[in-house]
Short mmCIF file of C-alpha atoms and ligand atoms in Angstrom, two decimals:
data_model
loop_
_atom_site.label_atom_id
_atom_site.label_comp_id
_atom_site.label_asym_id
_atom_site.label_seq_id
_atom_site.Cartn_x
_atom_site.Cartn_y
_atom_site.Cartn_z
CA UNK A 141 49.66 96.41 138.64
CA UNK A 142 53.08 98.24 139.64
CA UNK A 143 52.80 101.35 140.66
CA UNK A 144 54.25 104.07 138.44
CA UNK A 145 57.15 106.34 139.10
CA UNK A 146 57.27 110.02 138.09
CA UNK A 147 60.60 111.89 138.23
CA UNK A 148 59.91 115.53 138.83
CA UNK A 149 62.33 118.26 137.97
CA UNK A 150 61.77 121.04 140.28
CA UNK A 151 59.46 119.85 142.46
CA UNK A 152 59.69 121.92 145.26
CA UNK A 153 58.75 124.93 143.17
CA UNK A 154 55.06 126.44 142.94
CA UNK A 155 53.29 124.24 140.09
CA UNK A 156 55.60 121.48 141.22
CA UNK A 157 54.85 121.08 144.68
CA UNK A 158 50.53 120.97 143.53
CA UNK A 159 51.41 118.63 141.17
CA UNK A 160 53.44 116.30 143.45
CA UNK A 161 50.38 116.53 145.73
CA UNK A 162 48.18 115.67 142.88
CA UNK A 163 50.18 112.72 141.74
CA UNK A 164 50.66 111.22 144.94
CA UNK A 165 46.76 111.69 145.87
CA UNK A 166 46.59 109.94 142.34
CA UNK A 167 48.34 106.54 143.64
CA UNK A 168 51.44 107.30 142.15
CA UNK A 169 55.29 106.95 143.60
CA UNK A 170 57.12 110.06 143.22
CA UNK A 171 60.62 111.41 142.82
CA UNK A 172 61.62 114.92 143.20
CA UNK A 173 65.09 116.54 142.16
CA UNK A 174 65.32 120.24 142.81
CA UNK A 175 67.82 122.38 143.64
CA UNK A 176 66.39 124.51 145.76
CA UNK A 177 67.49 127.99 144.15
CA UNK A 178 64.05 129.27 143.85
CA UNK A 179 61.99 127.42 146.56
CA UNK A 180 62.14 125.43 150.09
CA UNK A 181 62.44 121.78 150.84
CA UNK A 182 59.23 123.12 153.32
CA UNK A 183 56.79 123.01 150.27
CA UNK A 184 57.57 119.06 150.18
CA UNK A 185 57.28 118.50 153.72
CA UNK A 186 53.95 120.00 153.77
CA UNK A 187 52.77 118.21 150.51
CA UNK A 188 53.65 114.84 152.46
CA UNK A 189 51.76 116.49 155.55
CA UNK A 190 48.97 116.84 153.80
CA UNK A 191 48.85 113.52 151.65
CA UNK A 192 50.13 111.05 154.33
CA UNK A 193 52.12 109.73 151.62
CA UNK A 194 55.63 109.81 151.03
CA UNK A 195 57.86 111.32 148.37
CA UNK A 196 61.76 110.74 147.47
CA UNK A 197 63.77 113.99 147.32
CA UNK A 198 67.11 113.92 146.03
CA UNK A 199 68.87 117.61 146.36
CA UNK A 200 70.88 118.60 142.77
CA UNK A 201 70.91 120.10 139.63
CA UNK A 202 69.43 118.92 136.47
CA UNK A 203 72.72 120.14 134.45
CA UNK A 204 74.26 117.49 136.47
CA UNK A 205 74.66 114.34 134.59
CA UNK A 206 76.26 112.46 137.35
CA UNK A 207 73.59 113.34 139.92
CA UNK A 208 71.17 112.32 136.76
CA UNK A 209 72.61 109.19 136.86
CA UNK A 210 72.69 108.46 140.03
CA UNK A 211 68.75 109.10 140.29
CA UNK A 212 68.21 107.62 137.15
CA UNK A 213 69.88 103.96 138.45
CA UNK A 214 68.35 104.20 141.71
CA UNK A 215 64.83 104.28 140.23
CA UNK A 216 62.82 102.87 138.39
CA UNK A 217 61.60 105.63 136.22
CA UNK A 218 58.22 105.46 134.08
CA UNK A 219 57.46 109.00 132.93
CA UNK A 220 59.09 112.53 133.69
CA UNK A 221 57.51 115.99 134.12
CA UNK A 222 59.83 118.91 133.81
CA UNK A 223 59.59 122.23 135.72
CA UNK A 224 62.66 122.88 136.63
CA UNK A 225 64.13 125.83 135.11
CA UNK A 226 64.54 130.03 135.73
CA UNK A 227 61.41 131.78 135.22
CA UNK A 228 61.63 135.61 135.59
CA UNK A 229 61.02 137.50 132.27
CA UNK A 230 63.09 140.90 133.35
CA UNK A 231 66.16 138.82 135.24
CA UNK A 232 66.38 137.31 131.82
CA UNK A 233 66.79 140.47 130.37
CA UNK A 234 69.82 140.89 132.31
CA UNK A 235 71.06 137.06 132.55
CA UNK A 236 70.59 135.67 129.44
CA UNK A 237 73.09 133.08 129.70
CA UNK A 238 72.32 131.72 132.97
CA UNK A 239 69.06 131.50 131.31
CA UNK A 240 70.03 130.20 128.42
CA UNK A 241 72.54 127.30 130.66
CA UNK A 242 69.76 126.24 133.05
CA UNK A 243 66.79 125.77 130.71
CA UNK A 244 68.12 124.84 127.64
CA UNK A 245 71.10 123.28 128.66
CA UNK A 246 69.17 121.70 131.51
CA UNK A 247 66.78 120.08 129.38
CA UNK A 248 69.39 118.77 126.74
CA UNK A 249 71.12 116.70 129.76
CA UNK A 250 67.82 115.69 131.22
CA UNK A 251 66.59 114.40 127.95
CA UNK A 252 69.89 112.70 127.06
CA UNK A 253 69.94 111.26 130.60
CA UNK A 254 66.30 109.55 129.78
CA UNK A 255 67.38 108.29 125.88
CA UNK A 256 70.14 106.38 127.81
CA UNK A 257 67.84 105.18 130.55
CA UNK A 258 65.29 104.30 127.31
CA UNK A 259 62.57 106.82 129.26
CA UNK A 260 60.55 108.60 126.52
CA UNK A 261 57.75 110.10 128.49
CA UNK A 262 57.94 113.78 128.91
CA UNK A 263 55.72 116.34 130.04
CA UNK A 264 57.38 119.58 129.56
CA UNK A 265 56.21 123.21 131.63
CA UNK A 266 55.86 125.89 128.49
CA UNK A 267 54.34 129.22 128.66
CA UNK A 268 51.67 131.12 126.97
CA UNK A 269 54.93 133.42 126.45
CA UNK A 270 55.42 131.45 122.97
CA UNK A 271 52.59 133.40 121.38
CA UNK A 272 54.53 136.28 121.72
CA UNK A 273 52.10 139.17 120.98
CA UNK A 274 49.06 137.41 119.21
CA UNK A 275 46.96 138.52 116.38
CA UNK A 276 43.89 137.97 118.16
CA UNK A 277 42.53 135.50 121.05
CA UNK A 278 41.55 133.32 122.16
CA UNK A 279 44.91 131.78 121.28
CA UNK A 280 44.72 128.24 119.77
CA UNK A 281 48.08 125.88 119.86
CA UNK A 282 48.73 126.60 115.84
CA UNK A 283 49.13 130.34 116.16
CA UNK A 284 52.46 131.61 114.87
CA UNK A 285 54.61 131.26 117.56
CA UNK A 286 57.36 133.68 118.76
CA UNK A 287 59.40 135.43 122.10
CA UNK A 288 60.04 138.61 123.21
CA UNK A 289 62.91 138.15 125.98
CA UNK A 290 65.44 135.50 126.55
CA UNK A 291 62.93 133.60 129.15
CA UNK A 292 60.10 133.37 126.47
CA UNK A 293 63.14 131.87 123.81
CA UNK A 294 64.45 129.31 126.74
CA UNK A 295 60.83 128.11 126.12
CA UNK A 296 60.21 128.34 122.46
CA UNK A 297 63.75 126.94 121.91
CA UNK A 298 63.12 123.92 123.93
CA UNK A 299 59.81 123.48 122.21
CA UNK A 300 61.93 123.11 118.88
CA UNK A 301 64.38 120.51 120.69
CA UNK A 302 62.08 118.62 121.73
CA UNK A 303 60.06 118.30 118.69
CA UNK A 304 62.88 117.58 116.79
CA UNK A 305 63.70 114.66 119.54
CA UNK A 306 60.21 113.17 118.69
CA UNK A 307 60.45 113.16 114.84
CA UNK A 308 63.77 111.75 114.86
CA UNK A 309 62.67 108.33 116.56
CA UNK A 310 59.37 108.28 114.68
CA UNK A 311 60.11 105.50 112.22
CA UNK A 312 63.12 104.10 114.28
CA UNK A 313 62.71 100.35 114.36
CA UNK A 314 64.73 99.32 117.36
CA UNK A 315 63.90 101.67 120.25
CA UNK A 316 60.47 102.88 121.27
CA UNK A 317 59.43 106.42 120.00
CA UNK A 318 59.47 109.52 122.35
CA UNK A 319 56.12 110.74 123.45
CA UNK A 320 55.90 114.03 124.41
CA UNK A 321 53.14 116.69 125.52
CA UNK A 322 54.37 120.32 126.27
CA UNK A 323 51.85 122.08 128.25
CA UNK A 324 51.61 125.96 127.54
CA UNK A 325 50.39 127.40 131.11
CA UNK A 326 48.65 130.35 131.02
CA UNK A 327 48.33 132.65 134.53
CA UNK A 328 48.55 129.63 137.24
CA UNK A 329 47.25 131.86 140.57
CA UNK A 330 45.97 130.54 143.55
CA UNK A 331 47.04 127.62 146.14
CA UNK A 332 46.07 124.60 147.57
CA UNK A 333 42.70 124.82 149.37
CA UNK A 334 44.34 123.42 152.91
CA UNK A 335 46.37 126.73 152.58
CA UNK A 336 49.55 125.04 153.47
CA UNK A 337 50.93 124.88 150.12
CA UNK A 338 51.55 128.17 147.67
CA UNK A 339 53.46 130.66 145.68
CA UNK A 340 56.30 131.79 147.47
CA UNK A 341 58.50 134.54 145.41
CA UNK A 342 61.46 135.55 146.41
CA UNK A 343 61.69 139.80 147.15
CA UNK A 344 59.10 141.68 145.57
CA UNK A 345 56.83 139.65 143.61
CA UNK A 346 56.66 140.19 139.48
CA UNK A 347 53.44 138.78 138.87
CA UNK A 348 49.87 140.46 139.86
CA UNK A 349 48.46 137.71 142.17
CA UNK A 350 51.09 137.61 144.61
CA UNK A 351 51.91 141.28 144.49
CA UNK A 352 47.81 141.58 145.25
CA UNK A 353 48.08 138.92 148.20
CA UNK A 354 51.20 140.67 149.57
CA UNK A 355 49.65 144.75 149.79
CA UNK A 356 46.25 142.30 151.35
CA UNK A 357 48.58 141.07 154.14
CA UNK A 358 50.12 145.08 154.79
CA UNK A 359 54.08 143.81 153.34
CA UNK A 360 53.58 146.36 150.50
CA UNK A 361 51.99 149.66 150.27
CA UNK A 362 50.06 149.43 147.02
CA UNK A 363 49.29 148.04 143.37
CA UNK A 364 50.89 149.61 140.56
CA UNK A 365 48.58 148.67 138.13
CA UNK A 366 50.70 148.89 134.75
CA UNK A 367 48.47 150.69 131.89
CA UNK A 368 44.99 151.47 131.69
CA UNK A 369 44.98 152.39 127.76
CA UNK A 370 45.21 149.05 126.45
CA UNK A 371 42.45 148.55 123.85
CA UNK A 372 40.32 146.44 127.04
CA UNK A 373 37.13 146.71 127.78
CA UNK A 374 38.46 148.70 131.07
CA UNK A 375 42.10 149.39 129.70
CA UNK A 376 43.74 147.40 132.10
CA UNK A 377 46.21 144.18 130.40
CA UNK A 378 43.89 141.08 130.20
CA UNK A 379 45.10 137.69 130.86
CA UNK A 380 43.62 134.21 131.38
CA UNK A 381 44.13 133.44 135.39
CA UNK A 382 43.77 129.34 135.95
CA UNK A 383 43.78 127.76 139.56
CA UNK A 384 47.22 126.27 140.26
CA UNK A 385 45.36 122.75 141.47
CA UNK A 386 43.29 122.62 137.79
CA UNK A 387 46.98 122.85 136.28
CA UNK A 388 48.66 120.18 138.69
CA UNK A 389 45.18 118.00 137.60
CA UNK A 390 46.18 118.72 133.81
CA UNK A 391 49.74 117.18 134.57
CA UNK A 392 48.10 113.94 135.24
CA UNK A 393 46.17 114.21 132.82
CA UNK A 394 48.73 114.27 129.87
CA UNK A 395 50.31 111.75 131.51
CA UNK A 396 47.30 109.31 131.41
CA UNK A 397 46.97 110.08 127.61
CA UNK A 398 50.88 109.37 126.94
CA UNK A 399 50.46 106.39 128.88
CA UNK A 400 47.62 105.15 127.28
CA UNK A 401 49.54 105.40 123.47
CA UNK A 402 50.64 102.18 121.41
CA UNK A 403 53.80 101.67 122.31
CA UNK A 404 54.85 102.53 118.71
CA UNK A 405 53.09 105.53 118.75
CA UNK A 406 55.67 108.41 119.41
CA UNK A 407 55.20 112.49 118.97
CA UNK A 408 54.81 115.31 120.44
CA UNK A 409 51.79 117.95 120.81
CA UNK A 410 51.61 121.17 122.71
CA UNK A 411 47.89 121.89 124.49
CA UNK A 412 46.95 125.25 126.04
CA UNK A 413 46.25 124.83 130.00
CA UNK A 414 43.80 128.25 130.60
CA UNK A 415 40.50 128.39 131.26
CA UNK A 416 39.12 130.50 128.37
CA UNK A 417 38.03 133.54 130.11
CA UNK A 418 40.18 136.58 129.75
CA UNK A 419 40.16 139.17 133.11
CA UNK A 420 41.62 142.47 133.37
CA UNK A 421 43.93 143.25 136.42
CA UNK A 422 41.21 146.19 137.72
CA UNK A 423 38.99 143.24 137.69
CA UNK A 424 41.38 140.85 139.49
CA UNK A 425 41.54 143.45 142.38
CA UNK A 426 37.61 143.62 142.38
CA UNK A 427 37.46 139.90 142.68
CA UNK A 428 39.85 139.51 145.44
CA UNK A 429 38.24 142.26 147.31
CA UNK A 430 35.08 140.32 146.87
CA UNK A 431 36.16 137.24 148.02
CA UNK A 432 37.98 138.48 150.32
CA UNK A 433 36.66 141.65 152.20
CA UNK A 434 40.21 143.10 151.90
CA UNK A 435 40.58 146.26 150.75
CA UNK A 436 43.70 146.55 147.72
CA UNK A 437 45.43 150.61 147.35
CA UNK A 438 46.06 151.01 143.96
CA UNK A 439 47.84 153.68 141.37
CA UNK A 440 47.59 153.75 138.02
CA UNK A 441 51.37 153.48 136.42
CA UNK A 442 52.97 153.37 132.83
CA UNK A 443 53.15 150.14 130.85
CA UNK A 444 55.58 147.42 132.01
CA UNK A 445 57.75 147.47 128.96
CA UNK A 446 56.89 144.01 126.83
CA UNK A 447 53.77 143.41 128.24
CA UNK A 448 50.96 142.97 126.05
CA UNK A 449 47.09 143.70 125.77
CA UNK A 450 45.10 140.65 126.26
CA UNK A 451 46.46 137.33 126.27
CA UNK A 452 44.01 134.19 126.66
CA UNK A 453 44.02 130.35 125.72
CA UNK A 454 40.99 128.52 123.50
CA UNK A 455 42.01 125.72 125.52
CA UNK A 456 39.34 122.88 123.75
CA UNK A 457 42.63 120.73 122.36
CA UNK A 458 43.14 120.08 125.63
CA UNK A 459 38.99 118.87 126.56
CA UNK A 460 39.53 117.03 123.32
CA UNK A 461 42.44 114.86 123.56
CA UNK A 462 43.65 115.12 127.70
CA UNK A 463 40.11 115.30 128.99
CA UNK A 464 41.22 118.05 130.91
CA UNK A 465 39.21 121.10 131.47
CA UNK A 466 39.55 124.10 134.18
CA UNK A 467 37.36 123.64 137.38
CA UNK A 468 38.16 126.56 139.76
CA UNK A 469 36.64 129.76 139.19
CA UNK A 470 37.35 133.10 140.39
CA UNK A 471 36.04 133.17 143.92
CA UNK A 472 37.97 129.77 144.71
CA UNK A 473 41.56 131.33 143.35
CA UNK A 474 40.80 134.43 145.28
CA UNK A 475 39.93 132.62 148.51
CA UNK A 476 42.68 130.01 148.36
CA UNK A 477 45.12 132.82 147.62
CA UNK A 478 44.43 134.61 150.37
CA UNK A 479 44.24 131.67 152.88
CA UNK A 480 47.38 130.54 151.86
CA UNK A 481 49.23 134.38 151.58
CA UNK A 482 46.97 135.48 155.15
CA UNK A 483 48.21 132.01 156.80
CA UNK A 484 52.11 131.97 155.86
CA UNK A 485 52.85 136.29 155.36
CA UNK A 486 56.35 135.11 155.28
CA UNK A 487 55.93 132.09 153.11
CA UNK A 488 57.86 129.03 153.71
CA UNK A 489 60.04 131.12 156.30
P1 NAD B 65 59.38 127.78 140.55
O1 NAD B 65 60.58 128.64 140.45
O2 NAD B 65 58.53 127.88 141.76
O3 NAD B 65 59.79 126.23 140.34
C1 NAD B 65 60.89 125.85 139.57
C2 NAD B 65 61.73 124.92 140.43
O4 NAD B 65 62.85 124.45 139.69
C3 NAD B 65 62.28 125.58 141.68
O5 NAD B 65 61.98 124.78 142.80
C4 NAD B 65 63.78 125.66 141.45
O6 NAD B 65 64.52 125.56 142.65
C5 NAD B 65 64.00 124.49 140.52
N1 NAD B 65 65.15 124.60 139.61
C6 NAD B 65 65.48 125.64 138.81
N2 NAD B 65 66.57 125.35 138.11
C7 NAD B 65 66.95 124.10 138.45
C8 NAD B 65 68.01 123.25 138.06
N3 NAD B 65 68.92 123.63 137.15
N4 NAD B 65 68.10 122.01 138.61
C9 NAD B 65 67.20 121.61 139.54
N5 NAD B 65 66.18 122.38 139.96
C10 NAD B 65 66.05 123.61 139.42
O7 NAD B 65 58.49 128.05 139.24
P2 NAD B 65 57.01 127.57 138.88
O8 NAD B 65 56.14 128.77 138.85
O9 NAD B 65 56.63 126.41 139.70
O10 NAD B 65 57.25 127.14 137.37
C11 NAD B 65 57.53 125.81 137.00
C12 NAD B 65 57.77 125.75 135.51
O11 NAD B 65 56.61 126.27 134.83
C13 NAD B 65 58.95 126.58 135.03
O12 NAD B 65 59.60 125.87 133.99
C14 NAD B 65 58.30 127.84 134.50
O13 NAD B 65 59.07 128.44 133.50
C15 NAD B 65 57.00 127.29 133.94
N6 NAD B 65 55.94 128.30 133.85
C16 NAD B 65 55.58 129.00 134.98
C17 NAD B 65 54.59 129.98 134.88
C18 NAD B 65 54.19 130.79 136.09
O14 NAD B 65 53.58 131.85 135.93
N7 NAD B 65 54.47 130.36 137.31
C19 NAD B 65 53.96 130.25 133.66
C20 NAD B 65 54.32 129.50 132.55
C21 NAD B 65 55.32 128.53 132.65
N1 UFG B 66 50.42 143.70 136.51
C1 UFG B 66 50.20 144.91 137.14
N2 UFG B 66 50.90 145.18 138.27
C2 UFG B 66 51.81 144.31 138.82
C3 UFG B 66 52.01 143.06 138.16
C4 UFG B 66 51.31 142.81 137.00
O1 UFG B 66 49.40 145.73 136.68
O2 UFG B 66 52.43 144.63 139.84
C5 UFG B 66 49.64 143.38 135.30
C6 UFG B 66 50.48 143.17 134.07
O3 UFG B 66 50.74 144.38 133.43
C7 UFG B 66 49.59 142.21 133.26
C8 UFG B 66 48.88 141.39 134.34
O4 UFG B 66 48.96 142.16 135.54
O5 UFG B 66 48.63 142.94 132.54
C9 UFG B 66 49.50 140.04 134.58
O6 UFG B 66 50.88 140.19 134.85
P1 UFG B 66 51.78 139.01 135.44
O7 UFG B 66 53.16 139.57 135.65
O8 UFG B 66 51.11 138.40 136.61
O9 UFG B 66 51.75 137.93 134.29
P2 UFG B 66 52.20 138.03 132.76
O10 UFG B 66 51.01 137.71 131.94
O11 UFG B 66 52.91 139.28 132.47
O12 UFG B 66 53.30 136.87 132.67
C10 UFG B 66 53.06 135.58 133.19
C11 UFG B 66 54.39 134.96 133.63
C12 UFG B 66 55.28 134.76 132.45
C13 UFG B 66 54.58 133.95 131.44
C14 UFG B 66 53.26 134.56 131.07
C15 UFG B 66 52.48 133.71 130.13
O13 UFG B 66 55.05 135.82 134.54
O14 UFG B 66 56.43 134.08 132.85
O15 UFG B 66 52.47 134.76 132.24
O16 UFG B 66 52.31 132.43 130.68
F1 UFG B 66 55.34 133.85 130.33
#
């Protein structure tokens, strides 16, 4: 049987990269666009390094329907996952549009691109940040769904497109129905285990894990830990960490089940990728310690503004219909963290 091709928007990027190891461990061919704004053709290198395999990389921007094109002819595509896009909640605060223009925009010419090339396989990157602030958790994928920042509405906006792409074609005679799965990621953390491959922000890191790795390895002082009056069982904001390998594997995963539709069976379904365990951040720093032996400074500081209490995923829709379910625990997205942040303290520099 031929081979089958997967086009991968951002590629080069964290969840990206894992997944383009993942897929080509899995047998598949792979093409990458990217255009490098937020990560380093390094990443790919060193997923090829690590597979023996080789990848196609083709430099651009998805907003670029003649680049689109361009890939588009020179491949034959079978199925296309889609990370590209601008992912930092506060610099959408203050860039909305460019926000607005790269992921929404971005997706509307990558999806016309595929209608023309008659590709209808999509795995689309969401974001737990649809839930907005739930009633309660764990969160299941039919809880009201809602944003508090322009980032979180580039997502839940898309989410609408696209289901409104699939129900349009449902019942269409003539051309094959899209089938869709948007995948709403939880806290991806960790690296892969060679420690060649990881998350690489740019500046001072937003999130907690890198922020953690990065006072481990001496580049920053200490952890401002934001809040400890939540209603937690320690006070500290709760989340639902998942191994950034498990996620890459959950890629493949939806892909196998869109592959394995009728070929009149179109739609589109959105599955939770978390592992079902909610941790608070004091705990986070006692686990990497742990792991570890490192030793993380910490204050106690106000509330990041928009954060929320607790946030994690009943992800059994996913067991159910993808097969899919977490692997790595704790100790393993401590360890790999720190193997990848102690053996690359400048990143892909
Ligand atoms: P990332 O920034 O590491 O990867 C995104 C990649 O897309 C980068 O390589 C960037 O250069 C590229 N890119 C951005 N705009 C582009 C454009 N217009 N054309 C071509 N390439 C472009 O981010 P990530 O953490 O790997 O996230 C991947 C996806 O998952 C994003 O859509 C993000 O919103 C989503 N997501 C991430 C998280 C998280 O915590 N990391 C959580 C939920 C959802
Ligand atoms: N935190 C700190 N100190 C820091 C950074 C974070 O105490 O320096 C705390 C936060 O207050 C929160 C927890 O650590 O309680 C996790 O924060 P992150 O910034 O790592 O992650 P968030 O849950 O806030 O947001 C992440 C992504 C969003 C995405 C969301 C849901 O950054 O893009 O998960 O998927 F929308």
């Amino acid at each position: 049987m031929k081979r089958k091709t997967i086009l991968v928007t951002g590629g080069a990027g964290y969840i990206g990269s894992h997944t383009c190891l993942e897929l080509l461990e899995a047998g598949y061919d792979v093409v990458v666009i990217d255009n490098l704004s937020n990560s380093k053709l390094e990443a790919l290198t060193r997923v090829q390094h690590i597979t023996q395999k080789t990848l196609v990389f083709h430099q651009g921007d998805i907003r670029d329907k003649h680049f689109l094109f361009e890939v588009f002819s020179r491949h034959k595509i079978d199925a296309v996952i889609h990370f590209a896009g601008l992912k930092a909640v506060g610099e959408s605060c203050e860039k909305p549009l460019a926000y607005y223009h790269n992921n929404i925009y971005g997706t509307l010419v990558l999806t016309e691109t595929m209608a023309e090339y008659a590709i209808k396989t999509l795995v689309f990157s969401s974001s737990a940040t649809v839930y907005g602030d739930p009633e309660s958790v764990p969160i299941t994928e039919n809880f009201p769904l809602s944003a508090t920042n322009p980032y979180g509405r580039t997502k839940l906006f898309i989410e609408e497109i696209l289901r409104d792409l699939a129900q349009a074609d449902q019942n269409n005679p003539v051309s094959s129905p899209w089938k869709i799965s948007i995948l709403r990621y939880f806290n991806p953390i960790g690296a892969h285990e060679s420690g060649l491959i990881g998350e690489d922000p740019n500046g001072i890191p937003n999130n907690l894990m890198p922020y953690i790795a990065q006072v481990a390895v001496g580049k920053l002082p200490q952890l401002s830990i934001f809040g400890n009056d939540y209603p937690t069982s320690d006070g500290t904001g709760v989340r639902d960490y998942i191994h950034v390998v498990d996620l890459a594997k959950g890629h493949l995963q939806a892909l196998l089940a869109l592959f394995a539709k009728q070929p009149e069976q179109g739609g589109c379904q959105a599955y939770n990728l978390g592992t079902g365990s909610g941790i608070s951040v004091l705990a986070m720093v006692q686990a990497f310690e742990q792991a570890t032996g490192q030793k993380i400074a910490y204050q106690f500081a106000p509330r990041r503004a928009g954060d929320i209490a607790a946030c994690y995923a009943d992800p059994s829709l996913a067991a159910q219909e993808l097969n899919w379910r977490s692997e790595k625990n704790l100790d393993a997205m401590m360890l790999d963290t720190w193997r990848w942040q102690s053996g690359n303290p400048e990143g892909y520099r």
